[in-house]
Amino acid sequence: MFGLGRAYWFILAPLVALVGLLALDRALPPPLPSPGAVSAVVRDRNGEVLRAFPVEEGRWRLAADLDQLDPDFVAALLVYEDERFFEHWGIDLPALVRAARDGVMAGRIVSGGSTITMQLARLIEPRERTFGAKLIQMARALQLELRLSKAEILELYLTLAPYGGNLEGVRAASWAYFGREPDDLTIDQIAMLIALPQSPEARRPDRRPDTAIRARGRVLDRLAAVGLARTTASADAVNDPAPTRRAFPAEAWHVAEALVAARPEVRNHVSTVDRALQFMLQDSLAAELPETGNDVQFAAIIIETESRAVRALAGSASRGRPGGWIDLTDRPRSPGSTLKPFIYGMAFDDGIAAPGTRIADLPRRFSGYQPDNFDRRFRGDVTIAEALQHSLNIPAVTTLDGVGARRFNAALGFAGASPLRPRQAGQDSGLAVALGGAGLTVRQVATLYAALGDGGAARPLVWFEDEASAPVGDEGAFQILSAESAAEILAVLRRAPHPGGRMPALLARGAPDIAFKTGTSYGFRDAWAAGVAGRYTIVVWSGRADGAPREGVTGRDVALPVLFRIADGISQSGPDAGMDVEGESDTLPDDTPQTLADFRQDRAPHILFPPDGAEVWSDHAGRGFILAAQAPGPLRWYADGRAVGHNALGEPVWVPPGPGFYLVSAVDERGRATEVSVRVRGAARRAQ
């Protein structure tokens, strides 16, 4: 009976001890770091690192992934630090015995005998180096082995290992000292990365290069002894300088912050940004700064129209200027005239207008709201296409009044671009939105113009590559314009006057054909240019971050040339830049003039006087105006459809019958006509 009881005891005691240890393990688990304790990294669409973010106290700690590390580095690390890593359970007793023996014989600590798992335990729970702390460290190592796989233990160690200063982990060290990921290292670099965690401060290459070089040499000798390095590796590297400290990647500053804020739980973000386009955009904006005041900023965005992927974004042109740290693409500003294409597009959808519809550009009051043209001149009877191309205000407000301001504002909201109206807005029923009387961000304007370039369907912008690669469907889309009206608006905008010095797209092979619109807010506070170029949508804003005015600065003067240069940069970025306009050939048609000289000769007459939109003064004497135009042959002239006579010298002389608005036309021998709108001021001519 007694013997049977002792047998039970020998069986029960280990079980009780095991249960007790498991309970203790549950009660006192190792303090594993949270997933958010490592630096967030933002990559471009191809996996290139754009920006990394430090963790607490400014430490750089990048998560290690064995699949992304140089296998030679991993092999060398295990040989040097823990040869039996894949065999022990966190404690290597032979190594501990050997370390104790070597210490007694040398009279000092030669090696600690700690496994990588024990070193990890010390990293996650730092303690003073005492015998008791060593025992706790061994217990924690056993706990870690129970919870984590060998690969997870190695990855966590290579994430937390100290490399001097605020560097933790092999990836942070590789970026800081070599400027790259540790995926393909030289044997010298491998030796340096193995040597540093042993004494990270004493061996810092940027502060103690001689010590770092000697430590690297000792590691190379050890690796040579086991056949992982040449026998002369240490001698060959002795004269190689220690690496210096480098800055971490910090590109796409504003878009990276937006992505991290959108998915705070994610540490590795693959964005839709294209690194080449991002650099081109940043350089394009920075190049404008010398020509502006020290408080002027630029912001811009490039969208791949079909997918809505944000391929580049610059929230400011320089962080060294006021407002540079703010993402100005996400701040509401007055959009000026950039919304006019959508007003006319909705009118096309309603059947109340078409590009050739004539509309009056004359002073008009709308229930207490009286808009004016930007140049304070009026053109009289114009077509909708002309009104849009020359950004006339009165026709836009008249058209919006017909479409319905509340309906228009609601449509913008459904499209993802709700206008922010000021509290002090008057009783204009929202008509002022046609002229920029409501706030929109660069991102919202880009959303609208991307819809214009995609058959009128508005969809949210896409920031993450996993979303951009998903099939594009109708879910979440709002049809702000019909496909037919969107195409008509684009055709009108492509024929708008280009910035000065810009060669027409049909004469420059490979040049982007851009449908664009500019905008200037009241008081010259905001200058805009937005457009669709091939398969990309581009929006540029310029102004002061504090909203102060810049007298006389317009979107056409400042923002439009930048938009064209950005479009050029996209077209030069590679064979898949996608700047050809869908449905149009990228080669010149057979009947297209092949040279600029031919182009100038083979075109409709260009009226020199009176210029379009001019105001002229007529006196009482009945003297007329000599009309002039550039054309290869003789012309016939008409004023409001009536033929204009000639003087004795054969010059066309127009004598207006009185003040008012007139259309003056010139027709060449081939029947090609050009007309301009002119206003005549002065009293009516007295009868003779």
XYZ file of C-alpha atoms in Angstrom:
688
model
C 0.000 0.000 0.000
C 2.808 2.339 0.969
C 4.685 1.389 -2.180
C 1.645 2.149 -4.292
C 1.324 5.566 -2.610
C 4.951 6.416 -3.390
C 4.351 5.472 -7.031
C 1.352 7.778 -7.148
C 3.457 10.499 -5.595
C 6.220 10.123 -8.148
C 3.627 10.393 -10.901
C 1.616 13.181 -9.320
C 4.471 15.413 -8.199
C 5.771 16.181 -11.698
C 2.230 16.817 -12.863
C 1.610 19.216 -9.977
C 4.905 20.945 -10.718
C 4.054 21.195 -14.403
C 0.600 22.617 -13.644
C 2.190 25.064 -11.249
C 4.721 26.194 -13.829
C 2.003 26.595 -16.455
C -0.091 28.614 -14.013
C 2.925 30.766 -13.205
C 3.587 31.188 -16.912
C 0.003 32.333 -17.395
C 0.162 34.682 -14.433
C 3.516 36.196 -15.387
C 3.753 36.161 -19.206
C 6.748 37.743 -20.917
C 6.094 41.397 -21.873
C 6.057 40.964 -25.631
C 6.060 44.263 -27.559
C 2.852 45.258 -29.321
C 2.725 45.235 -33.137
C 2.516 49.016 -33.052
C 5.861 49.309 -31.292
C 7.760 49.286 -34.588
C 8.192 52.099 -37.081
C 5.593 52.537 -39.787
C 7.026 52.412 -43.305
C 5.334 53.826 -46.392
C 6.336 52.399 -49.768
C 5.496 53.349 -53.299
C 3.465 51.133 -55.606
C 6.589 49.110 -56.510
C 7.723 48.563 -52.919
C 10.365 51.308 -52.798
C 10.560 52.957 -49.369
C 9.287 56.539 -49.385
C 9.236 57.415 -45.704
C 9.741 55.797 -42.311
C 8.350 57.060 -39.001
C 10.185 56.813 -35.659
C 8.530 55.297 -32.577
C 8.574 56.591 -29.008
C 11.470 58.827 -27.991
C 12.466 59.219 -31.630
C 13.782 55.667 -31.944
C 14.067 53.991 -35.322
C 12.777 50.433 -35.025
C 11.888 48.659 -38.268
C 10.266 45.240 -38.204
C 12.554 42.468 -39.441
C 11.352 39.825 -41.866
C 13.575 36.776 -42.437
C 12.308 36.455 -45.994
C 13.613 39.956 -46.733
C 17.022 39.590 -45.028
C 20.252 38.508 -46.668
C 20.505 34.747 -45.884
C 24.280 35.093 -45.563
C 23.779 37.598 -42.770
C 21.397 35.253 -40.938
C 23.800 32.331 -41.299
C 26.752 34.385 -40.069
C 24.737 35.739 -37.124
C 23.810 32.248 -35.926
C 27.395 31.021 -36.242
C 28.676 33.962 -34.243
C 25.909 34.263 -31.627
C 24.093 30.948 -31.228
C 25.237 27.914 -33.216
C 22.642 25.597 -31.643
C 19.739 28.062 -31.987
C 17.477 25.614 -33.784
C 18.308 22.777 -31.352
C 17.873 24.186 -27.835
C 14.750 25.299 -25.959
C 15.970 28.781 -25.182
C 18.815 27.735 -22.871
C 22.012 26.202 -24.214
C 23.465 24.399 -21.156
C 26.730 23.358 -22.879
C 27.286 26.979 -23.861
C 26.638 28.148 -20.285
C 29.083 25.576 -18.900
C 31.690 26.544 -21.475
C 31.226 30.261 -20.695
C 31.628 29.597 -16.949
C 34.774 27.526 -17.521
C 36.326 30.140 -19.823
C 35.556 32.851 -17.292
C 37.204 30.983 -14.433
C 40.300 30.262 -16.504
C 40.621 33.825 -17.763
C 39.721 35.470 -14.496
C 37.114 37.591 -16.272
C 33.944 37.197 -18.301
C 34.961 36.071 -21.765
C 31.494 35.215 -23.100
C 28.056 35.206 -21.536
C 26.755 31.950 -22.924
C 23.427 33.609 -23.654
C 21.340 32.297 -26.502
C 19.566 34.602 -28.924
C 16.345 33.789 -27.067
C 17.932 34.837 -23.755
C 19.224 38.031 -25.355
C 15.702 38.713 -26.624
C 14.378 38.202 -23.087
C 16.833 40.826 -21.836
C 15.775 43.260 -24.581
C 12.068 43.050 -23.800
C 12.637 43.156 -20.025
C 15.880 45.020 -19.236
C 17.462 44.293 -15.833
C 20.772 44.841 -14.128
C 23.303 42.108 -14.872
C 23.123 39.969 -11.744
C 22.904 36.247 -11.088
C 19.219 36.581 -10.194
C 18.527 38.557 -13.360
C 20.245 35.770 -15.314
C 17.899 33.177 -13.841
C 14.842 35.304 -14.685
C 16.227 35.757 -18.181
C 16.515 31.984 -18.579
C 12.925 31.521 -17.401
C 11.722 34.156 -19.818
C 13.622 32.404 -22.615
C 11.685 29.224 -21.915
C 8.435 31.187 -21.980
C 9.344 32.752 -25.314
C 10.138 29.349 -26.816
C 6.707 28.109 -25.739
C 4.932 31.042 -27.365
C 6.917 31.791 -30.494
C 8.432 29.849 -33.349
C 12.175 29.977 -33.940
C 11.636 32.266 -36.926
C 9.482 34.628 -34.845
C 12.100 34.726 -32.081
C 14.858 35.530 -34.561
C 12.761 38.216 -36.272
C 11.855 39.831 -32.952
C 15.490 39.813 -31.844
C 16.579 41.406 -35.127
C 13.852 44.014 -34.646
C 14.878 45.021 -31.098
C 18.661 44.526 -31.076
C 20.481 47.794 -30.253
C 22.791 49.299 -32.844
C 23.782 52.524 -31.119
C 22.006 55.786 -30.455
C 18.345 55.642 -31.451
C 18.795 52.676 -33.804
C 17.105 49.384 -33.009
C 16.995 46.404 -35.303
C 19.078 45.327 -38.248
C 16.910 47.122 -40.804
C 17.219 50.460 -39.031
C 20.978 49.977 -38.771
C 21.300 49.023 -42.429
C 19.350 52.108 -43.534
C 21.297 54.393 -41.189
C 24.768 53.106 -42.074
C 24.397 51.751 -45.612
C 21.344 53.607 -46.938
C 19.493 50.457 -47.987
C 17.622 47.376 -46.875
C 19.756 44.486 -45.512
C 18.700 42.163 -48.313
C 22.018 41.886 -50.188
C 25.006 42.744 -48.019
C 28.742 42.519 -48.482
C 30.731 40.421 -46.011
C 32.145 43.620 -44.470
C 28.628 44.988 -43.928
C 27.508 41.669 -42.432
C 30.434 41.723 -40.008
C 29.665 45.301 -38.930
C 25.989 44.506 -38.297
C 26.950 41.463 -36.210
C 29.550 43.344 -34.173
C 27.437 46.360 -33.180
C 24.823 44.786 -30.842
C 27.614 43.384 -28.631
C 28.599 46.927 -27.536
C 26.362 49.313 -29.482
C 27.607 52.571 -27.961
C 31.273 51.692 -27.686
C 31.382 50.519 -31.314
C 29.201 53.160 -33.016
C 30.750 53.676 -36.453
C 29.716 57.330 -36.630
C 31.305 58.201 -33.264
C 34.002 55.596 -32.652
C 35.095 54.445 -36.107
C 38.396 52.902 -34.970
C 36.674 50.705 -32.383
C 34.027 49.723 -34.930
C 36.684 48.733 -37.478
C 38.510 46.544 -34.941
C 35.268 44.846 -33.898
C 34.415 44.229 -37.549
C 37.818 42.627 -38.024
C 37.288 40.216 -35.109
C 33.953 39.118 -36.556
C 35.539 38.601 -39.965
C 38.228 36.421 -38.376
C 35.563 34.279 -36.719
C 33.592 33.966 -39.943
C 36.753 33.055 -41.836
C 37.466 30.312 -39.294
C 34.169 28.604 -40.132
C 34.422 29.166 -43.886
C 31.928 32.039 -44.226
C 34.559 34.602 -45.203
C 37.915 34.691 -46.950
C 40.907 34.104 -44.720
C 42.197 37.543 -45.742
C 38.873 39.320 -45.186
C 39.917 40.983 -41.957
C 43.225 42.214 -43.386
C 41.538 43.398 -46.571
C 38.955 45.438 -44.640
C 41.284 47.054 -42.123
C 41.746 50.164 -44.255
C 38.081 50.430 -45.255
C 36.489 53.367 -43.390
C 33.645 52.818 -40.970
C 30.251 53.837 -42.361
C 28.786 57.204 -41.423
C 25.241 57.903 -40.262
C 22.674 58.672 -42.974
C 19.182 60.133 -42.897
C 16.182 57.837 -43.155
C 13.933 58.064 -46.238
C 11.608 61.055 -45.925
C 9.912 61.461 -49.296
C 6.226 62.022 -50.048
C 6.026 63.725 -46.674
C 2.340 64.665 -46.665
C 0.886 61.655 -48.445
C 2.815 59.318 -46.125
C 1.291 60.996 -43.090
C -2.179 60.659 -44.604
C -1.707 56.934 -45.192
C -0.405 56.226 -41.688
C -3.312 58.182 -40.205
C -5.802 56.239 -42.360
C -4.496 52.820 -41.207
C -2.807 53.411 -37.842
C -2.723 49.699 -37.030
C -0.674 48.863 -40.148
C 3.124 49.126 -40.053
C 3.937 48.455 -43.701
C 1.936 50.609 -46.100
C 2.112 50.058 -49.841
C 0.750 53.246 -51.362
C -0.440 54.037 -54.867
C 2.318 56.639 -55.191
C 4.721 56.265 -58.088
C 8.180 57.221 -56.796
C 9.367 58.677 -60.111
C 6.252 60.819 -60.505
C 6.472 61.905 -56.867
C 10.047 63.134 -57.295
C 9.143 64.842 -60.564
C 6.210 66.617 -58.919
C 8.249 67.764 -55.930
C 11.011 69.038 -58.213
C 8.499 70.835 -60.452
C 7.005 72.742 -57.536
C 10.370 73.504 -55.949
C 11.573 74.947 -59.275
C 8.858 77.625 -59.064
C 9.948 78.987 -55.689
C 12.784 81.291 -56.846
C 10.271 83.215 -58.974
C 7.883 83.888 -56.077
C 7.834 85.619 -52.725
C 9.180 83.851 -49.655
C 5.674 83.259 -48.292
C 4.190 81.705 -51.455
C 3.409 78.000 -51.566
C 2.386 75.485 -54.226
C 0.448 72.247 -53.816
C -0.405 69.675 -56.461
C -1.753 66.184 -57.038
C -1.517 63.655 -59.872
C -4.314 61.088 -60.199
C -4.477 58.104 -62.522
C -7.927 58.855 -63.836
C -9.371 55.383 -64.433
C -8.298 53.807 -61.135
C -8.386 57.085 -59.114
C -4.991 56.079 -57.706
C -3.019 58.964 -56.217
C 0.266 58.678 -58.113
C 1.895 61.781 -56.589
C 0.982 64.443 -54.053
C 2.868 67.444 -52.731
C 1.111 69.296 -49.931
C 3.589 72.135 -50.214
C 6.576 73.132 -52.308
C 8.922 73.669 -49.352
C 8.757 72.987 -45.629
C 11.127 75.917 -45.215
C 8.366 78.386 -46.099
C 5.280 79.398 -44.066
C 2.691 76.625 -44.176
C 5.155 74.114 -45.577
C 4.458 71.537 -42.889
C 0.726 71.658 -43.636
C -0.807 69.454 -46.310
C -2.354 72.229 -48.377
C -4.076 69.715 -50.666
C -6.423 69.009 -47.762
C -7.304 72.625 -46.861
C -10.458 74.245 -48.304
C -9.680 77.199 -50.550
C -11.770 79.171 -53.005
C -11.664 77.212 -56.294
C -12.204 80.279 -58.479
C -13.562 79.305 -61.892
C -12.554 75.647 -61.798
C -16.189 74.560 -61.292
C -17.508 76.209 -64.466
C -17.032 73.095 -66.657
C -19.426 71.183 -64.410
C -22.043 73.941 -64.527
C -22.074 73.842 -68.314
C -21.907 70.056 -68.332
C -25.053 69.806 -66.232
C -26.720 72.315 -68.580
C -25.784 70.050 -71.507
C -27.370 67.114 -69.667
C -30.543 69.148 -69.078
C -30.773 70.020 -72.763
C -30.805 73.761 -72.065
C -27.427 74.398 -73.675
C -24.775 73.001 -75.998
C -21.239 74.142 -76.852
C -22.556 76.277 -79.732
C -25.448 77.803 -77.802
C -25.223 81.599 -77.724
C -25.512 83.354 -74.391
C -25.311 87.006 -73.380
C -22.271 88.278 -71.549
C -23.931 91.458 -70.290
C -24.412 93.018 -66.835
C -27.158 91.243 -64.933
C -28.516 91.072 -61.394
C -29.683 87.829 -59.788
C -31.947 88.593 -56.796
C -29.496 90.988 -55.231
C -26.374 89.206 -56.492
C -24.592 91.032 -59.309
C -21.472 89.234 -60.583
C -18.868 90.865 -62.772
C -16.291 89.522 -65.201
C -12.736 89.191 -63.998
C -11.498 91.954 -66.325
C -14.674 94.028 -65.776
C -15.445 93.901 -69.496
C -18.395 92.345 -71.294
C -18.352 90.551 -74.658
C -22.016 90.611 -75.573
C -23.296 87.555 -77.428
C -20.914 84.568 -77.113
C -21.152 80.796 -77.414
C -21.051 78.547 -74.372
C -17.734 77.144 -75.610
C -16.253 80.647 -75.820
C -17.621 81.565 -72.411
C -15.963 78.496 -70.877
C -12.678 78.833 -72.745
C -12.348 82.489 -71.723
C -13.814 81.923 -68.247
C -16.547 84.555 -68.519
C -18.448 84.970 -65.264
C -21.856 86.269 -66.306
C -22.650 83.331 -68.654
C -21.538 80.869 -65.950
C -23.807 82.407 -63.305
C -26.665 82.644 -65.831
C -26.253 78.961 -66.667
C -26.035 77.990 -62.986
C -29.253 79.908 -62.367
C -30.890 77.730 -65.029
C -29.391 74.501 -63.670
C -30.230 75.373 -60.074
C -27.610 76.357 -57.515
C -28.919 74.061 -54.780
C -29.059 71.143 -57.148
C -25.529 71.887 -58.370
C -24.162 72.082 -54.832
C -25.920 68.832 -53.951
C -24.417 67.125 -57.008
C -20.936 68.241 -55.948
C -21.586 66.782 -52.501
C -22.707 63.437 -53.908
C -19.568 63.421 -56.063
C -17.402 63.769 -52.953
C -16.697 67.504 -53.187
C -19.132 69.266 -50.857
C -18.518 73.027 -51.143
C -17.791 74.764 -47.843
C -19.794 77.990 -47.950
C -18.871 80.902 -45.682
C -21.287 81.734 -42.891
C -21.699 85.289 -44.164
C -22.909 84.119 -47.604
C -25.573 86.452 -48.907
C -28.981 85.790 -50.414
C -27.587 84.499 -53.680
C -29.016 80.992 -53.339
C -25.519 79.650 -53.834
C -24.929 81.211 -57.266
C -21.572 82.533 -56.082
C -20.221 78.967 -56.175
C -19.861 79.466 -59.938
C -17.140 82.031 -59.255
C -15.432 80.276 -56.343
C -17.713 81.439 -53.543
C -17.301 78.147 -51.650
C -14.331 76.231 -50.311
C -12.941 73.080 -51.926
C -9.665 71.251 -51.410
C -7.164 70.272 -54.079
C -8.184 66.657 -53.512
C -11.865 67.470 -54.069
C -11.162 69.387 -57.258
C -9.081 66.411 -58.419
C -12.015 64.107 -57.674
C -14.258 66.213 -59.921
C -11.801 66.483 -62.807
C -11.045 62.762 -62.633
C -14.793 62.241 -63.071
C -14.707 64.586 -66.056
C -11.982 62.432 -67.595
C -13.812 59.187 -66.832
C -17.151 59.657 -68.520
C -18.604 61.846 -65.763
C -18.486 59.141 -63.063
C -17.171 60.467 -59.732
C -15.466 58.025 -57.360
C -13.289 58.479 -54.268
C -9.542 58.775 -54.608
C -7.533 55.618 -53.932
C -4.445 55.742 -51.695
C -3.456 52.095 -51.138
C -2.188 49.799 -53.874
C -4.310 46.871 -52.722
C -7.388 49.013 -53.404
C -6.090 50.311 -56.729
C -5.546 46.775 -58.014
C -9.154 45.828 -57.282
C -11.535 45.758 -60.280
C -13.145 49.127 -60.967
C -16.915 48.866 -60.805
C -19.930 51.137 -60.493
C -20.175 50.648 -56.733
C -19.656 53.945 -54.939
C -19.701 55.963 -58.181
C -21.898 59.023 -58.745
C -22.680 60.127 -62.290
C -22.220 63.873 -61.976
C -22.283 64.287 -65.776
C -23.289 62.009 -68.616
C -20.472 60.523 -70.663
C -21.562 62.578 -73.699
C -21.535 65.878 -71.815
C -18.203 65.089 -70.163
C -16.680 64.388 -73.590
C -18.061 67.653 -74.980
C -16.664 69.646 -72.055
C -13.245 68.018 -72.491
C -13.277 68.880 -76.190
C -14.052 72.517 -75.384
C -11.323 72.716 -72.729
C -8.714 71.234 -75.073
C -9.274 74.193 -77.386
C -8.819 76.795 -74.649
C -5.944 79.292 -75.138
C -2.672 77.701 -74.027
C -0.124 79.485 -71.847
C 2.241 81.848 -73.637
C 5.092 80.184 -75.512
C 3.354 76.815 -75.554
C 3.387 75.039 -78.934
C 0.060 73.430 -79.899
C -0.007 69.740 -79.061
C -0.707 68.692 -82.645
C 2.647 70.184 -83.713
C 4.783 68.599 -81.012
C 5.118 64.857 -81.299
C 4.518 63.188 -77.954
C 3.323 66.404 -76.306
C 0.312 65.874 -74.026
C -3.022 67.212 -75.287
C -4.484 68.748 -72.150
C -8.076 69.690 -71.352
C -7.627 72.334 -68.666
C -9.317 75.099 -66.710
C -7.801 77.815 -64.577
C -9.246 79.618 -61.591
C -8.465 82.715 -59.564
C -10.283 83.434 -56.336
C -11.650 86.783 -55.249
C -8.889 89.088 -54.120
C -6.200 87.008 -55.861
C -5.883 84.703 -52.855
C -5.844 81.395 -54.731
C -4.497 80.515 -58.161
C -5.603 77.202 -59.706
C -5.111 75.034 -62.746
C -6.872 71.697 -63.177
C -6.803 69.416 -66.150
C -7.024 66.002 -67.741
C -3.973 64.904 -69.716
C -4.144 61.456 -71.251
C -4.956 59.016 -68.494
C -3.949 61.398 -65.710
C -5.713 64.162 -63.826
C -3.578 67.029 -62.516
C -4.501 69.850 -60.121
C -2.153 72.684 -59.120
C -2.797 75.350 -56.471
C -0.690 78.342 -55.524
C -1.146 80.952 -52.844
C -0.223 81.902 -49.329
C -0.964 79.442 -46.556
C -2.573 82.205 -44.474
C -4.912 83.196 -47.320
C -3.413 86.646 -47.833
C -3.976 88.136 -51.314
C -1.379 88.435 -54.087
C -2.465 91.371 -56.188
C -2.704 90.586 -59.891
C -1.576 86.945 -59.657
C -3.921 84.633 -61.583
C -4.213 80.907 -62.116
C -3.352 81.347 -65.789
C -0.161 83.227 -64.936
C 1.119 81.042 -62.087
C -0.585 77.643 -61.873
C -1.239 76.799 -65.541
C 2.431 76.794 -66.665
C 3.202 74.465 -63.744
C 0.398 72.108 -64.789
C 1.790 71.930 -68.331
C 5.300 71.248 -67.048
C 3.975 68.481 -64.823
C 2.151 66.978 -67.805
C 5.407 67.128 -69.764
C 7.165 65.389 -66.869
C 4.597 62.606 -66.902
C 4.934 62.120 -70.652
C 8.712 61.826 -70.271
C 8.583 59.399 -67.361
C 8.464 56.270 -69.497
C 6.837 54.402 -72.364
C 3.751 53.636 -70.270
C 3.162 57.232 -69.227
C -0.243 57.079 -70.889
C -0.481 60.689 -72.060
C -2.189 59.908 -75.366
C -5.796 61.014 -75.437
C -8.175 58.082 -75.723
C -9.779 57.863 -79.125
C -7.176 60.097 -80.757
C -4.115 59.046 -82.718
C -0.713 59.861 -81.296
C 0.495 60.687 -84.818
C -0.377 63.703 -86.946
C -3.236 63.228 -89.449
C -2.413 63.310 -93.140
C -3.846 66.800 -93.678
C -2.144 68.317 -90.645
C 0.544 70.957 -91.401
C 3.928 69.432 -90.722
C 5.768 72.621 -89.778
C 4.986 75.672 -87.706
C 5.259 77.873 -90.815
C 2.669 75.719 -92.577
C 0.486 75.888 -89.511
C 0.516 79.687 -89.540
C -0.387 79.823 -93.202
C -2.977 77.054 -93.216
C -5.450 78.393 -90.684
C -8.439 80.696 -90.341
C -7.739 84.455 -90.295
C -6.429 85.882 -87.034
C -8.058 89.250 -86.284
C -5.542 91.756 -84.954
C -7.909 94.727 -84.564
C -10.209 94.894 -82.814
C -9.026 92.182 -80.416
C -11.626 89.903 -78.936
C -13.378 91.500 -75.962
C -12.096 94.983 -76.721
C -13.920 98.189 -75.834
C -13.517 101.035 -78.323
C -14.719 104.624 -78.230
C -16.697 106.112 -81.105
C -16.982 109.902 -81.409
C -19.675 111.963 -83.098
C -17.691 112.680 -86.262
C -18.520 109.375 -87.861
C -14.917 108.303 -88.217
C -14.598 104.562 -88.559
C -12.131 101.896 -87.472
C -9.636 100.279 -89.823
C -9.879 96.525 -89.373
C -6.790 94.329 -89.534
C -6.125 90.601 -89.582
C -3.342 88.136 -90.297
C -4.183 85.956 -93.299
C -2.417 84.701 -96.455
C -4.927 86.318 -98.852
C -7.680 88.930 -99.169
C -10.530 88.955 -96.673
C -14.192 89.887 -96.575
C -15.279 91.729 -93.423
C -18.660 91.798 -91.701
C -20.057 93.570 -88.651
C -23.140 91.894 -87.230
C -23.616 90.210 -90.605
C -23.394 93.401 -92.655
C -20.552 93.821 -95.141
C -17.864 96.345 -94.230
C -16.748 98.796 -96.916
C -13.248 99.845 -97.918
C -11.515 103.192 -98.208
C -9.525 104.483 -101.178
C -6.506 102.479 -100.063
C -8.493 99.259 -100.009
C -8.503 99.051 -96.220
C -11.652 97.748 -94.511
C -13.246 100.601 -92.548
C -16.030 99.870 -90.092
C -18.266 102.718 -88.939
C -20.431 101.544 -86.019
C -23.989 102.927 -86.151
C -23.884 103.562 -82.400
C -22.771 102.250 -79.029
C -23.362 98.634 -78.172
C -21.985 95.116 -78.667
C -20.968 93.876 -82.106
C -19.598 90.738 -83.737
C -16.888 91.548 -86.271
C -16.049 88.717 -88.704
C -13.300 88.094 -91.254
C -13.750 85.484 -94.012
C -10.935 84.316 -96.306
C -11.076 83.016 -99.873
C -11.634 79.428 -98.684
C -14.616 80.432 -96.578
C -12.882 80.097 -93.225
C -14.149 82.676 -90.775
C -13.063 84.189 -87.479
C -15.101 86.534 -85.344
C -14.466 88.717 -82.331
C -16.785 90.442 -79.909
C -16.290 94.162 -79.402
C -18.089 96.820 -77.388
C -18.461 100.323 -78.774
C -18.819 103.111 -76.275
C -19.960 106.700 -76.969
C -23.073 108.500 -78.142
C -25.041 107.513 -81.195
C -23.929 109.096 -84.427
C -25.968 112.168 -85.431
C -27.954 111.991 -88.649
C -26.491 114.076 -91.479
